[in-house]
Amino acid sequence: MKAFRCRVCDNPLHFENSVCVHCGTHLGFSREERTIVPVDDEGRYLDNGGEEWHVCRNLPLSGCTWLTQVEHGQCFACSLTRTRPNDEDAVGIANFPAAERAKRHVIFELDTLGFPVVSKHADPENGLAFDLLSSVEENVVIGHANGLITIDLAESDAAHRMQVREKLGEPYRTMLGHFRHEIGHYYEWQLVRDDVLLEECRELFGDDSKDYQGEIDRHYAEGPPAGWESSYISSYATMHPFEDFAETWAHYLHICDTIQTASEYGLATVGTVASFTNFSDVVKGIWVPLSVALNMINRSMGHEDLYPFVIPKGVLDKLDFVGSLASRQ
């Protein structure tokens, strides 16, 4: 994440700020300019080309500060959400902002890395959409199908998330992680299509024609295979080649975003991730020492490790493949 500053008073800003706490200026996020800009009391911003922009209508609902050219309209990020809780669902509405915040974060990162984000409004067949559903009155299964990503808003609640994490024996579980994992399924579906990429992908991740439900049943009945730690980033990745790709993709985004943030705030002195020929060089040269330091900082505060994973040699080639996809389209 970038380190933003107020254009009026130069005070540091955070990605979700709607008002500068120092000078009181109202703010909006411009996806086109990739920065936070000042808006007037009516939420309007005039860009250098003379175009008028407006803060998203969902600011009171989900805290969205992104700009749209439609007055009283919703921004691009919000338009990706196909379904949200109804207004009478108090629990779902309370959990909704955290999910939308994670979604905006992922879109910003995808823009940074050069991955196209196309909505189902623009491309009904290949575009992306989200159902952010409340499991208060229905069972919600997190997943991806043909560009539609479903997220259980109960995962916004820390107590619920920790309960599920302990039940499944997971070292890490966050709302942002869910979005990164599920969107990995979407980008494999979209980007790994031609014969060359498909062959490379199968050589690394395995035969994706395996029966998916059968592999899920096997995984939960038998657990991961012995010695999985040498070839997979997580035990969940052993379930099926699709899950291995999505888990690897999620870690690729984890690493890229954390390194960029560390660089923006002076904790690491590196160029952009894209300036490296192989992503494995990023992992070995930057991520390993940085993540160890961050884990030690967390321990110094009495918290669990920030990044409770070991990246085996067998995963580096998979990360290289994922990291190459943006430039190979």
Coordinates of C-alpha atoms in Angstrom, one line a residue:
M1 CA 0.0 0.0 0.0
K2 CA 1.2 3.5 -0.8
A3 CA 1.9 6.1 1.8
F4 CA -0.5 8.9 1.0
R5 CA -0.3 12.5 2.0
C6 CA -2.9 15.3 2.1
R7 CA -2.6 17.7 -0.8
V8 CA -3.7 20.6 1.3
C9 CA -1.5 20.3 4.5
D10 CA 0.9 17.4 3.6
N11 CA -0.4 15.4 6.6
P12 CA 0.0 11.6 6.3
L13 CA -3.2 9.8 5.2
H14 CA -4.4 6.3 5.2
F15 CA -6.1 4.6 2.3
E16 CA -9.6 4.7 3.8
N17 CA -9.5 8.3 5.1
S18 CA -12.5 10.4 4.1
V19 CA -11.4 13.5 6.0
C20 CA -7.9 14.7 6.9
V21 CA -7.6 14.6 10.6
H22 CA -5.2 17.5 10.6
C23 CA -6.8 20.1 8.4
G24 CA -10.3 18.8 8.1
T25 CA -10.3 18.6 4.3
H26 CA -12.8 16.1 2.8
L27 CA -11.1 13.4 0.7
G28 CA -11.8 11.0 -2.0
F29 CA -9.7 8.2 -3.7
S30 CA -9.1 8.7 -7.4
R31 CA -8.5 5.3 -9.1
E32 CA -7.4 7.1 -12.3
E33 CA -4.7 9.2 -10.4
R34 CA -4.0 6.4 -7.9
T35 CA -4.0 8.8 -5.0
I36 CA -6.2 10.5 -2.4
V37 CA -7.5 13.9 -3.5
P38 CA -9.3 16.8 -1.8
V39 CA -13.0 17.2 -2.5
D40 CA -15.3 20.0 -1.6
D41 CA -18.1 19.9 1.0
E42 CA -20.4 18.3 -1.6
G43 CA -17.9 15.5 -2.3
R44 CA -16.8 16.9 -5.7
Y45 CA -13.4 16.9 -7.3
L46 CA -12.3 18.6 -10.5
D47 CA -9.3 16.8 -12.1
N48 CA -6.6 18.4 -14.3
G49 CA -8.5 17.7 -17.4
G50 CA -11.6 19.5 -16.2
E51 CA -13.6 16.3 -15.5
E52 CA -15.9 16.4 -12.4
W53 CA -15.8 13.5 -10.0
H54 CA -18.0 12.6 -7.0
V55 CA -17.4 10.6 -3.9
C56 CA -19.2 7.2 -4.0
R57 CA -22.7 7.2 -2.7
N58 CA -21.8 4.2 -0.4
L59 CA -19.5 6.3 1.9
P60 CA -22.1 6.2 4.7
L61 CA -22.9 2.5 4.1
S62 CA -19.4 0.9 3.7
G63 CA -16.9 3.8 4.1
C64 CA -16.1 3.9 0.4
T65 CA -14.2 7.0 -0.6
W66 CA -13.6 6.1 -4.2
L67 CA -14.7 8.6 -6.9
T68 CA -17.2 8.2 -9.7
Q69 CA -18.1 10.4 -12.6
V70 CA -21.8 9.9 -11.8
E71 CA -23.3 12.2 -9.2
H72 CA -25.0 10.2 -6.5
G73 CA -23.6 7.1 -8.2
Q74 CA -21.4 4.3 -7.0
C75 CA -17.8 3.8 -7.9
F76 CA -16.2 1.0 -9.9
A77 CA -15.2 -1.0 -6.9
C78 CA -18.7 -0.9 -5.4
S79 CA -20.3 -1.8 -8.7
L80 CA -18.5 -5.1 -8.6
T81 CA -20.7 -6.2 -5.7
R82 CA -23.8 -7.9 -7.1
T83 CA -25.4 -8.8 -3.8
R84 CA -25.2 -7.4 -0.3
P85 CA -27.2 -7.9 2.9
N86 CA -30.6 -6.2 3.1
D87 CA -30.9 -3.2 5.4
E88 CA -32.9 -5.2 8.0
D89 CA -30.0 -7.6 8.5
A90 CA -28.2 -5.6 11.3
V91 CA -25.4 -8.2 11.7
G92 CA -24.8 -8.4 7.9
I93 CA -24.8 -4.7 7.5
A94 CA -22.3 -4.3 10.4
N95 CA -20.0 -6.8 8.8
F96 CA -20.3 -5.4 5.3
P97 CA -17.8 -2.5 5.5
A98 CA -14.9 -4.8 6.4
A99 CA -15.5 -6.9 3.3
E100 CA -15.8 -3.9 1.0
R101 CA -12.6 -2.5 2.5
A102 CA -10.7 -5.7 1.7
K103 CA -12.1 -5.8 -1.8
R104 CA -11.0 -2.2 -2.5
H105 CA -7.5 -3.0 -1.2
V106 CA -7.3 -6.0 -3.6
I107 CA -8.4 -3.9 -6.6
F108 CA -5.8 -1.3 -5.8
E109 CA -3.1 -4.0 -5.7
L110 CA -4.3 -5.6 -8.9
D111 CA -4.1 -2.3 -10.6
T112 CA -0.6 -1.8 -9.2
L113 CA 0.6 -5.2 -10.5
G114 CA -1.0 -4.7 -13.9
F115 CA -3.8 -7.3 -13.8
P116 CA -6.9 -6.2 -15.6
V117 CA -10.1 -5.9 -13.5
V118 CA -13.1 -6.2 -15.7
S119 CA -16.7 -6.2 -14.3
K120 CA -19.5 -8.4 -15.3
H121 CA -21.4 -5.2 -16.3
A122 CA -18.7 -4.7 -19.0
D123 CA -18.2 -8.4 -19.8
P124 CA -21.0 -10.7 -18.6
E125 CA -19.2 -13.9 -19.6
N126 CA -15.7 -13.2 -18.4
G127 CA -16.1 -10.3 -16.0
L128 CA -15.8 -10.3 -12.2
A129 CA -18.6 -9.8 -9.6
F130 CA -19.1 -10.4 -5.9
D131 CA -21.9 -11.8 -3.7
L132 CA -21.2 -10.6 -0.2
L133 CA -23.7 -12.6 1.8
S134 CA -24.7 -12.7 5.4
S135 CA -24.8 -16.2 7.0
V136 CA -27.2 -15.0 9.7
E137 CA -30.1 -16.8 8.1
E138 CA -28.5 -18.9 5.4
N139 CA -25.5 -21.1 4.9
V140 CA -22.8 -19.3 2.8
V141 CA -20.0 -21.2 1.1
I142 CA -17.0 -19.0 0.2
G143 CA -16.0 -19.8 -3.4
H144 CA -15.6 -18.8 -7.1
A145 CA -17.7 -19.9 -10.1
N146 CA -17.3 -18.4 -13.6
G147 CA -16.2 -15.0 -12.3
L148 CA -18.7 -14.7 -9.4
I149 CA -17.0 -14.7 -6.0
T150 CA -19.0 -15.4 -2.9
I151 CA -17.8 -14.2 0.5
D152 CA -19.4 -15.0 3.9
L153 CA -19.6 -11.7 5.8
A154 CA -19.4 -13.5 9.1
E155 CA -15.7 -13.7 8.3
S156 CA -15.5 -10.0 9.2
D157 CA -16.1 -10.9 12.8
A158 CA -12.8 -11.7 14.5
A159 CA -14.3 -14.2 17.0
H160 CA -16.0 -16.2 14.3
R161 CA -12.9 -16.2 12.1
M162 CA -10.7 -17.4 14.9
Q163 CA -13.2 -20.2 15.8
V164 CA -13.1 -21.4 12.2
R165 CA -9.4 -21.0 12.0
E166 CA -8.8 -23.2 15.0
K167 CA -11.4 -25.8 13.9
L168 CA -9.6 -26.2 10.5
G169 CA -6.1 -25.9 12.0
E170 CA -5.1 -22.9 9.8
P171 CA -2.2 -20.7 10.7
Y172 CA -3.7 -17.6 9.0
R173 CA -7.2 -16.5 8.2
T174 CA -8.3 -13.0 7.3
M175 CA -11.0 -11.3 5.1
L176 CA -8.3 -9.9 2.9
G177 CA -6.8 -13.4 2.5
H178 CA -10.2 -14.7 1.4
F179 CA -10.5 -12.1 -1.3
R180 CA -6.9 -12.8 -2.5
H181 CA -7.4 -16.5 -2.6
E182 CA -10.8 -16.5 -4.4
I183 CA -9.7 -13.9 -6.9
G184 CA -6.8 -16.3 -7.6
H185 CA -9.3 -18.8 -8.9
Y186 CA -10.7 -16.1 -11.2
Y187 CA -7.4 -15.1 -12.7
E188 CA -6.4 -18.7 -13.3
W189 CA -9.7 -19.1 -15.2
Q190 CA -9.0 -16.0 -17.2
L191 CA -5.2 -15.9 -17.7
V192 CA -4.2 -19.6 -18.0
R193 CA -5.9 -20.4 -21.2
D194 CA -3.5 -20.9 -24.1
D195 CA -1.8 -24.3 -24.5
V196 CA 1.7 -23.1 -23.5
L197 CA 0.5 -21.5 -20.2
L198 CA -1.8 -24.4 -19.5
E199 CA 0.9 -26.9 -19.9
E200 CA 3.3 -25.0 -17.7
C201 CA 0.6 -24.6 -15.1
R202 CA -0.2 -28.3 -15.0
E203 CA 3.5 -29.2 -14.8
L204 CA 3.8 -27.0 -11.6
F205 CA 0.4 -27.5 -9.9
G206 CA -0.8 -30.8 -11.2
D207 CA -3.6 -32.2 -13.3
D208 CA -6.6 -29.9 -12.8
S209 CA -9.0 -32.4 -14.4
K210 CA -9.1 -34.4 -11.2
D211 CA -12.6 -34.6 -9.7
Y212 CA -12.8 -31.5 -7.5
Q213 CA -15.4 -32.8 -5.0
G214 CA -13.6 -36.1 -4.8
E215 CA -10.4 -34.4 -3.9
I216 CA -12.1 -32.3 -1.3
D217 CA -13.6 -35.4 0.3
R218 CA -10.2 -37.1 0.3
H219 CA -8.5 -34.1 1.8
Y220 CA -11.0 -33.8 4.7
A221 CA -11.0 -37.5 5.3
E222 CA -7.3 -38.2 5.1
G223 CA -5.6 -34.8 5.5
P224 CA -2.6 -33.6 3.4
P225 CA -0.1 -36.2 2.1
A226 CA 3.1 -37.0 4.0
G227 CA 5.9 -34.6 3.2
W228 CA 3.6 -31.9 1.7
E229 CA 5.7 -29.2 3.3
S230 CA 8.4 -29.5 0.7
S231 CA 6.1 -28.7 -2.3
Y232 CA 3.1 -26.6 -1.0
I233 CA 2.7 -23.3 0.7
S234 CA -0.1 -24.6 2.9
S235 CA -1.9 -27.9 3.7
Y236 CA -5.0 -26.5 2.0
A237 CA -3.0 -26.2 -1.2
T238 CA -2.7 -30.0 -1.4
M239 CA -6.4 -30.4 -1.8
H240 CA -6.5 -29.9 -5.6
P241 CA -4.4 -28.1 -8.3
F242 CA -6.9 -25.3 -8.4
E243 CA -6.5 -24.7 -4.7
D244 CA -2.7 -24.9 -5.0
F245 CA -2.8 -22.2 -7.6
A246 CA -5.2 -20.0 -5.6
E247 CA -3.1 -20.4 -2.4
T248 CA 0.1 -19.5 -4.3
W249 CA -1.6 -16.6 -5.9
A250 CA -2.8 -15.3 -2.5
H251 CA 0.7 -15.5 -1.1
Y252 CA 2.1 -13.7 -4.2
L253 CA -0.3 -10.8 -3.4
H254 CA 0.6 -11.0 0.3
I255 CA 4.3 -10.7 -0.5
C256 CA 4.0 -7.9 -3.1
D257 CA 1.7 -5.8 -1.0
T258 CA 3.8 -6.1 2.2
I259 CA 7.0 -5.3 0.4
Q260 CA 5.5 -2.2 -1.3
T261 CA 4.1 -1.0 2.0
A262 CA 7.5 -1.6 3.8
S263 CA 9.2 0.3 1.0
E264 CA 6.8 3.2 1.2
Y265 CA 7.3 3.6 4.9
G266 CA 11.1 3.3 4.8
L267 CA 11.3 -0.2 6.2
A268 CA 12.8 -1.7 3.0
T269 CA 14.9 0.0 0.3
V270 CA 14.0 -1.9 -2.9
G271 CA 12.7 -1.1 -6.3
T272 CA 9.3 -2.3 -7.5
V273 CA 8.6 -6.0 -7.5
A274 CA 8.2 -5.8 -11.2
S275 CA 11.9 -4.7 -11.6
F276 CA 13.0 -8.3 -10.7
T277 CA 13.4 -10.9 -13.4
N278 CA 12.2 -13.7 -11.2
F279 CA 9.8 -13.5 -8.3
S280 CA 11.8 -16.2 -6.5
D281 CA 14.6 -13.6 -6.3
V282 CA 12.2 -11.2 -4.5
V283 CA 11.3 -14.0 -2.1
K284 CA 14.9 -15.0 -1.3
G285 CA 16.4 -11.6 -1.3
I286 CA 13.7 -9.4 0.2
W287 CA 10.8 -11.3 1.6
V288 CA 12.5 -13.9 3.7
P289 CA 14.6 -11.4 5.8
L290 CA 11.7 -8.9 5.9
S291 CA 9.1 -11.5 7.1
V292 CA 11.5 -12.8 9.7
A293 CA 12.0 -9.3 11.0
L294 CA 8.2 -8.6 11.0
N295 CA 7.6 -11.9 12.9
M296 CA 10.1 -10.9 15.5
I297 CA 8.4 -7.5 15.9
N298 CA 5.1 -9.2 16.4
R299 CA 6.6 -11.5 19.0
S300 CA 8.1 -8.5 20.8
M301 CA 4.5 -7.2 21.2
G302 CA 3.2 -10.6 22.4
H303 CA 1.4 -11.4 19.1
E304 CA 1.6 -14.4 16.8
D305 CA 3.8 -14.4 13.8
L306 CA 2.7 -12.0 11.1
Y307 CA 3.6 -14.5 8.4
P308 CA 3.4 -18.0 9.9
F309 CA 4.6 -19.8 6.7
V310 CA 7.8 -21.3 5.4
I311 CA 8.3 -21.0 1.6
P312 CA 9.9 -24.3 0.4
K313 CA 12.0 -24.5 -2.7
G314 CA 9.2 -26.4 -4.4
V315 CA 6.9 -23.3 -4.2
L316 CA 9.4 -20.8 -5.7
D317 CA 8.8 -22.0 -9.2
K318 CA 5.0 -21.7 -8.7
L319 CA 5.4 -18.2 -7.4
D320 CA 7.6 -17.3 -10.4
F321 CA 4.8 -18.6 -12.7
V322 CA 2.1 -16.6 -11.0
G323 CA 4.3 -13.5 -11.0
S324 CA 4.9 -13.8 -14.7
L325 CA 1.3 -13.8 -15.7
A326 CA 0.7 -10.1 -15.9
S327 CA 3.5 -9.6 -18.5
R328 CA 2.5 -12.7 -20.5
Q329 CA -1.0 -11.6 -21.6

